[in-house]
mmCIF file of C-alpha atoms in Angstrom:
data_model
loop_
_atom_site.group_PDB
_atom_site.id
_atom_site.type_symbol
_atom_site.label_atom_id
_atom_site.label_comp_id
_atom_site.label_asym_id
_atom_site.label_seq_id
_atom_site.Cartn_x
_atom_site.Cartn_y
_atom_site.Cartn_z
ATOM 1 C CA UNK K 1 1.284 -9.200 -7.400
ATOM 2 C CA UNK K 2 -0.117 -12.223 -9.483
ATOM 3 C CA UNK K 3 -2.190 -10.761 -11.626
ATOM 4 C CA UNK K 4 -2.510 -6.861 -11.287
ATOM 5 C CA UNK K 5 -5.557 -6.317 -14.093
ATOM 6 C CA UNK K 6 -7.703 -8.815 -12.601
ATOM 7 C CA UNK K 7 -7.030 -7.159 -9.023
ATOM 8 C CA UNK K 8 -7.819 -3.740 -10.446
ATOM 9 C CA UNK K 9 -11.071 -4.891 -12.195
ATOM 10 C CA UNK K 10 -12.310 -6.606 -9.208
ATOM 11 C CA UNK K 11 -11.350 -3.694 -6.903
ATOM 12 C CA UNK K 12 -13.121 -0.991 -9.421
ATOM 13 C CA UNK K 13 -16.389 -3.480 -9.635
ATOM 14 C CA UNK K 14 -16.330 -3.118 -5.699
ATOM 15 C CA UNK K 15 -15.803 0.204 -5.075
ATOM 16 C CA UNK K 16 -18.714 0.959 -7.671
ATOM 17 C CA UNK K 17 -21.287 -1.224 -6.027
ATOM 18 C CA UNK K 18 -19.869 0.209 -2.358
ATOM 19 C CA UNK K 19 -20.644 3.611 -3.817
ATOM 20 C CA UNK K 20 -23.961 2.453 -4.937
ATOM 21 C CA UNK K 21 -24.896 0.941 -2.069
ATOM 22 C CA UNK K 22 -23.701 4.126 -0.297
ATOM 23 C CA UNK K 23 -21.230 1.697 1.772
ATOM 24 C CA UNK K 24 -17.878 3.111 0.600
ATOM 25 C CA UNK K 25 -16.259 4.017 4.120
ATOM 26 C CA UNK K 26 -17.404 0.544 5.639
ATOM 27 C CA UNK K 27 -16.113 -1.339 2.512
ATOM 28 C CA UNK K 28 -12.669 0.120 3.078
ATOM 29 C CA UNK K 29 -12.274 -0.673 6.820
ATOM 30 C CA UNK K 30 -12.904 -4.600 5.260
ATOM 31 C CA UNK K 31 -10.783 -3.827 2.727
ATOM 32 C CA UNK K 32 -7.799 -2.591 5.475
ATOM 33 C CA UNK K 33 -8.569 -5.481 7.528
ATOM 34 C CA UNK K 34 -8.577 -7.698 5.078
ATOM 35 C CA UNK K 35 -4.663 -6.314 4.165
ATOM 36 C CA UNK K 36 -3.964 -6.077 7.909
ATOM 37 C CA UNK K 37 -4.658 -9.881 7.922
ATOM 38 C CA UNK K 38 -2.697 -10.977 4.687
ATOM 39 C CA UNK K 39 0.372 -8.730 5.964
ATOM 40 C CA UNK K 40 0.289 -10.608 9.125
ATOM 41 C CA UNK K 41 -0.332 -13.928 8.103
ATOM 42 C CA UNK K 42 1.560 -15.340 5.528
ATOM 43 C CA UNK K 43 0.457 -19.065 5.955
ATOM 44 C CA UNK K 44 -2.899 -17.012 4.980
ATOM 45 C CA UNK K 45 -2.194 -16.039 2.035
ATOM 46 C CA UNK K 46 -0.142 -19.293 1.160
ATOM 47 C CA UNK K 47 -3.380 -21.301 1.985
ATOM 48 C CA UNK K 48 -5.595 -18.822 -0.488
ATOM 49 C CA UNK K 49 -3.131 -19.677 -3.198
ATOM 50 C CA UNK K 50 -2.562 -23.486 -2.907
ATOM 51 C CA UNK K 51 -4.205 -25.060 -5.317
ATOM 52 C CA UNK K 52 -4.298 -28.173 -2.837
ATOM 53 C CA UNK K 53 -7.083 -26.897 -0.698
ATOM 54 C CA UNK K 54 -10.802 -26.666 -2.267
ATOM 55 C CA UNK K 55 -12.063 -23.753 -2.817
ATOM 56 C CA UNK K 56 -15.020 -24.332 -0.140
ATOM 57 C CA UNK K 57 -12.871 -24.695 2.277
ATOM 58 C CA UNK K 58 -11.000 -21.903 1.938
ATOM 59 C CA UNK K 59 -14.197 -19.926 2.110
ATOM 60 C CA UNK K 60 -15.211 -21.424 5.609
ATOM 61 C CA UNK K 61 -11.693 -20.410 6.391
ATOM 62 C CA UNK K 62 -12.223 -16.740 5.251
ATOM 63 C CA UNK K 63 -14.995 -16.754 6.506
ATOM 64 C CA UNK K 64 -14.242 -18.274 10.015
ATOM 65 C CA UNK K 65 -11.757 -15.339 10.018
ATOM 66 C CA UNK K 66 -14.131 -12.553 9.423
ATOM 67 C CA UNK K 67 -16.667 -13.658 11.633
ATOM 68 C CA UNK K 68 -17.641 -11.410 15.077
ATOM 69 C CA UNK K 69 -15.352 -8.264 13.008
ATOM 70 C CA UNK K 70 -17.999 -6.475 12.290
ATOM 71 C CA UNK K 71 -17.281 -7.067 8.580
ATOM 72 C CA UNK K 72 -20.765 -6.072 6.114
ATOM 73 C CA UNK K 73 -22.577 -7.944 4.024
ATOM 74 C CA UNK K 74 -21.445 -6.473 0.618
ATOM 75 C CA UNK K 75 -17.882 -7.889 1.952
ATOM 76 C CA UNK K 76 -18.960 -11.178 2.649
ATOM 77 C CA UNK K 77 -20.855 -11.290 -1.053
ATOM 78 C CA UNK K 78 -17.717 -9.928 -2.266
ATOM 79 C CA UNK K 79 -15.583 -12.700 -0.869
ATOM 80 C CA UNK K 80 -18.041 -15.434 -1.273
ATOM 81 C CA UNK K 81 -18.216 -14.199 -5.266
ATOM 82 C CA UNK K 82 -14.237 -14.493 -5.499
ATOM 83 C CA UNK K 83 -14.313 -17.760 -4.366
ATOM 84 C CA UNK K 84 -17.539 -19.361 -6.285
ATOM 85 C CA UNK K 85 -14.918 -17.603 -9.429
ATOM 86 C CA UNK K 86 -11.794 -19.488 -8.148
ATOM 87 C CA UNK K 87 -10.220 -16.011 -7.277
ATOM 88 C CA UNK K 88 -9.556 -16.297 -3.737
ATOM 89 C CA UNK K 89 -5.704 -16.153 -4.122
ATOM 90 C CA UNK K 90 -6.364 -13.173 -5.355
ATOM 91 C CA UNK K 91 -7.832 -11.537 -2.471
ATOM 92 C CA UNK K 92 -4.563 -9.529 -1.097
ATOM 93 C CA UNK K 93 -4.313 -8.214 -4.217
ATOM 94 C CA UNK K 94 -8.206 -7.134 -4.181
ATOM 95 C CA UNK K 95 -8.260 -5.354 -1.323
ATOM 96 C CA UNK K 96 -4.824 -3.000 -1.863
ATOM 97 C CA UNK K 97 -6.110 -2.140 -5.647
ATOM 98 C CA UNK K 98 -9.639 -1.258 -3.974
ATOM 99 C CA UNK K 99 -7.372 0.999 -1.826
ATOM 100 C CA UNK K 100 -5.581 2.412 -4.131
ATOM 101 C CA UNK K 101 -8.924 3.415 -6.090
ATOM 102 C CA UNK K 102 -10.230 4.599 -3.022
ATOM 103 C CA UNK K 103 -7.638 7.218 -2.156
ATOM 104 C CA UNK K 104 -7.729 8.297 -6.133
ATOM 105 C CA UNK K 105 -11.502 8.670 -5.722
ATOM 106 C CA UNK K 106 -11.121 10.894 -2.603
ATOM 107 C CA UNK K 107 -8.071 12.719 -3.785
ATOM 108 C CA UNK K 108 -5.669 11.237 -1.084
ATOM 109 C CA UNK K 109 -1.905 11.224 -1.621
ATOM 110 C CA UNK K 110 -0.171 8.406 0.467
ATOM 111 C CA UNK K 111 3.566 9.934 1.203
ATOM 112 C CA UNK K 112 6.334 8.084 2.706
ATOM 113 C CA UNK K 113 8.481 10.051 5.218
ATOM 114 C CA UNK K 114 11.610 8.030 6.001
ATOM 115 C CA UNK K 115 13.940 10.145 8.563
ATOM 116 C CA UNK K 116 17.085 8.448 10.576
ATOM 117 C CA UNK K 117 15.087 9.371 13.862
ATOM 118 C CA UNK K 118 11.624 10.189 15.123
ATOM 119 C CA UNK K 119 10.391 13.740 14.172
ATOM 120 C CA UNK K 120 8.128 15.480 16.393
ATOM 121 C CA UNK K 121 4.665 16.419 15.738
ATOM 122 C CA UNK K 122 5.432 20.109 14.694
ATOM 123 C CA UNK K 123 8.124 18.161 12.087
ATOM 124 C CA UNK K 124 5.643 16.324 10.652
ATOM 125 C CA UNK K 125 2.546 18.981 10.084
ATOM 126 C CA UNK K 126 5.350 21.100 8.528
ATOM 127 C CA UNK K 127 6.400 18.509 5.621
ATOM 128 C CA UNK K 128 2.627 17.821 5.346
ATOM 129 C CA UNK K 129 1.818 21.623 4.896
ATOM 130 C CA UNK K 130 4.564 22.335 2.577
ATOM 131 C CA UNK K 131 3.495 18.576 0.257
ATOM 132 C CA UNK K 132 0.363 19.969 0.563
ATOM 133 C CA UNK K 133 1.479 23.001 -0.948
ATOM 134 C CA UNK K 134 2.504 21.080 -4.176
ATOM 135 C CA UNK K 135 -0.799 19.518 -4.250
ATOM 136 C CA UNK K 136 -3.591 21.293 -3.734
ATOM 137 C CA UNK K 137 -6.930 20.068 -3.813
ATOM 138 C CA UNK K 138 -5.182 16.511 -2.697
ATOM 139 C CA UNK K 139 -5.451 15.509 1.079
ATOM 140 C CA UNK K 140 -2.099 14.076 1.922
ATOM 141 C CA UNK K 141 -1.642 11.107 4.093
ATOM 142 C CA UNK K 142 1.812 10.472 6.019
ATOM 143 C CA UNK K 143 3.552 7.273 6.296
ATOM 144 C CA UNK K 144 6.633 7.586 8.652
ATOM 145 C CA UNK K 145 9.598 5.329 9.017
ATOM 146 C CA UNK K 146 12.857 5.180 10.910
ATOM 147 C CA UNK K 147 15.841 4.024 9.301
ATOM 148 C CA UNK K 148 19.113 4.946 11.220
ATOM 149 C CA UNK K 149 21.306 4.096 8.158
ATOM 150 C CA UNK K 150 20.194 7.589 6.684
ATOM 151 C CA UNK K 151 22.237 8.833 9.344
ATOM 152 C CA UNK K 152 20.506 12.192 8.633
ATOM 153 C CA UNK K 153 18.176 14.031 6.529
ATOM 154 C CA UNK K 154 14.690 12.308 4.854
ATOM 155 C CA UNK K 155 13.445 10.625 1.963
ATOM 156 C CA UNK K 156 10.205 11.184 0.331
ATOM 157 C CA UNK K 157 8.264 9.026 -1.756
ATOM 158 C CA UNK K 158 5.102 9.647 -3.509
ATOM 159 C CA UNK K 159 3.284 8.810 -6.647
ATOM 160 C CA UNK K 160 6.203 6.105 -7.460
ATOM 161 C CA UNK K 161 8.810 9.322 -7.041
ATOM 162 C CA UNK K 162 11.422 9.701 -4.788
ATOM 163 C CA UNK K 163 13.225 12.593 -3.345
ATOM 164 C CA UNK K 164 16.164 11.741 -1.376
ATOM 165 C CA UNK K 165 17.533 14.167 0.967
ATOM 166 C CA UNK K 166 19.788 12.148 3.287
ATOM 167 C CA UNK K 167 22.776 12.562 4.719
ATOM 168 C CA UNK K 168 23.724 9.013 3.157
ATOM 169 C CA UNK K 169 22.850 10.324 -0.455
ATOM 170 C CA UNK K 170 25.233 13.179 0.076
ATOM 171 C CA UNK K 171 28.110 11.353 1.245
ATOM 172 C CA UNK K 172 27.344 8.491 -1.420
ATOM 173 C CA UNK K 173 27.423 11.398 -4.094
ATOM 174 C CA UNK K 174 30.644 12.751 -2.685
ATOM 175 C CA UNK K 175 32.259 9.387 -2.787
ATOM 176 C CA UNK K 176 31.418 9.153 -6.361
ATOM 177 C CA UNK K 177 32.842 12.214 -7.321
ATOM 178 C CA UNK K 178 35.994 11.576 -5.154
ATOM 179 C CA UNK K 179 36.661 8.400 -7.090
ATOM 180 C CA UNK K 180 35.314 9.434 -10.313
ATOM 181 C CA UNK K 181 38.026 12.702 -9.907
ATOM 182 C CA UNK K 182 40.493 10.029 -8.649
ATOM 183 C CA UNK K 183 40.679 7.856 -11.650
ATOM 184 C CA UNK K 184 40.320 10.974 -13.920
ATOM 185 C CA UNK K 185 43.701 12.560 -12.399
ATOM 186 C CA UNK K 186 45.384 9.599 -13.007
ATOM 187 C CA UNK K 187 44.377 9.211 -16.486
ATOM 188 C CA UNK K 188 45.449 12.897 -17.184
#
């Protein structure tokens, strides 16, 4: 992130005036496109941060982008403002801090469910019932991801915490004791 305050002060002076304006849910579809497009693109987000390309242009180019996608008007202020302030490279940024806001404003958890194979439906309202469990009043919003080198078991992240229940943590804790047993033996 290049510069996290400025992101968050933009992203709070947005989600005010979206709230104001009684646009919040529209403003964070933009926002999530917005993200879907800098994820995609990188030559995107290179071209918002060269400082060889006027600002102007990378406006029409932004704005070239957003046109016929339905985007509203408080967006299009909203991106036209960061770029009349020189701030378009910092429009990435922007848009995942107004996210962030947005889910603390509505009391939504993002969790990360990482399992070594797909987990049915029933799988994945259980974990969300029991997380919800731990957080009530929160709504809870699953994130799930294969990675086969867990071999089995899950990992959990949430609120920059991490629970690690795999089958690869076990036998990496197991090694460690092995060797760390190992080396003591021979010492005694």
């Amino acid at each position: 992130m290049q510069n996290p305050r400025l992101a968050t002060r933009y992203a709070k002076s947005l989600l005010d005036l979206a709230v104001e304006k009684n646009s919040l849910e529209d403003t964070l579809k933009d926002m999530q496109l917005l993200t879907s497009i800098c994820a995609q693109s990188h030559d995107f987000v290179v071209m918002l941060r060269s400082p060889v390309i006027a600002p102007d242009k990378k406006k029409k180019i932004i704005e070239t982008l957003l046109e016929g996608r339905n985007v509203s008007k408080l967006t299009h202020a909203f991106v036209d403002l960061l770029a009349a302030k020189g701030r378009e490279a910092n429009l990435p940024e922007v848009a995942q801090a107004f996210q962030a806001q947005y889910n603390e404003l509505k009391n939504i958890k993002l969790v990360n469910v990482t399992t070594a194979t797909d987990m049915s439906d029933a799988t994945l309202s259980s974990i969300k019932e029991k997380i919800a469990g731990y957080l009530p009043g929160d709504s809870i919003q699953l994130k799930t991801t294969v990675n086969e080198a867990l071999i089995g078991g899950f990992v959990i992240e949430m609120d920059n915490k991490l629970y690690d229940a795999s089958v690869r943590k076990k036998l990496n804790d197991f090694k460690s004791k092995v060797i760390d047993t190992t080396y003591e033996s021979k010492i005694g």
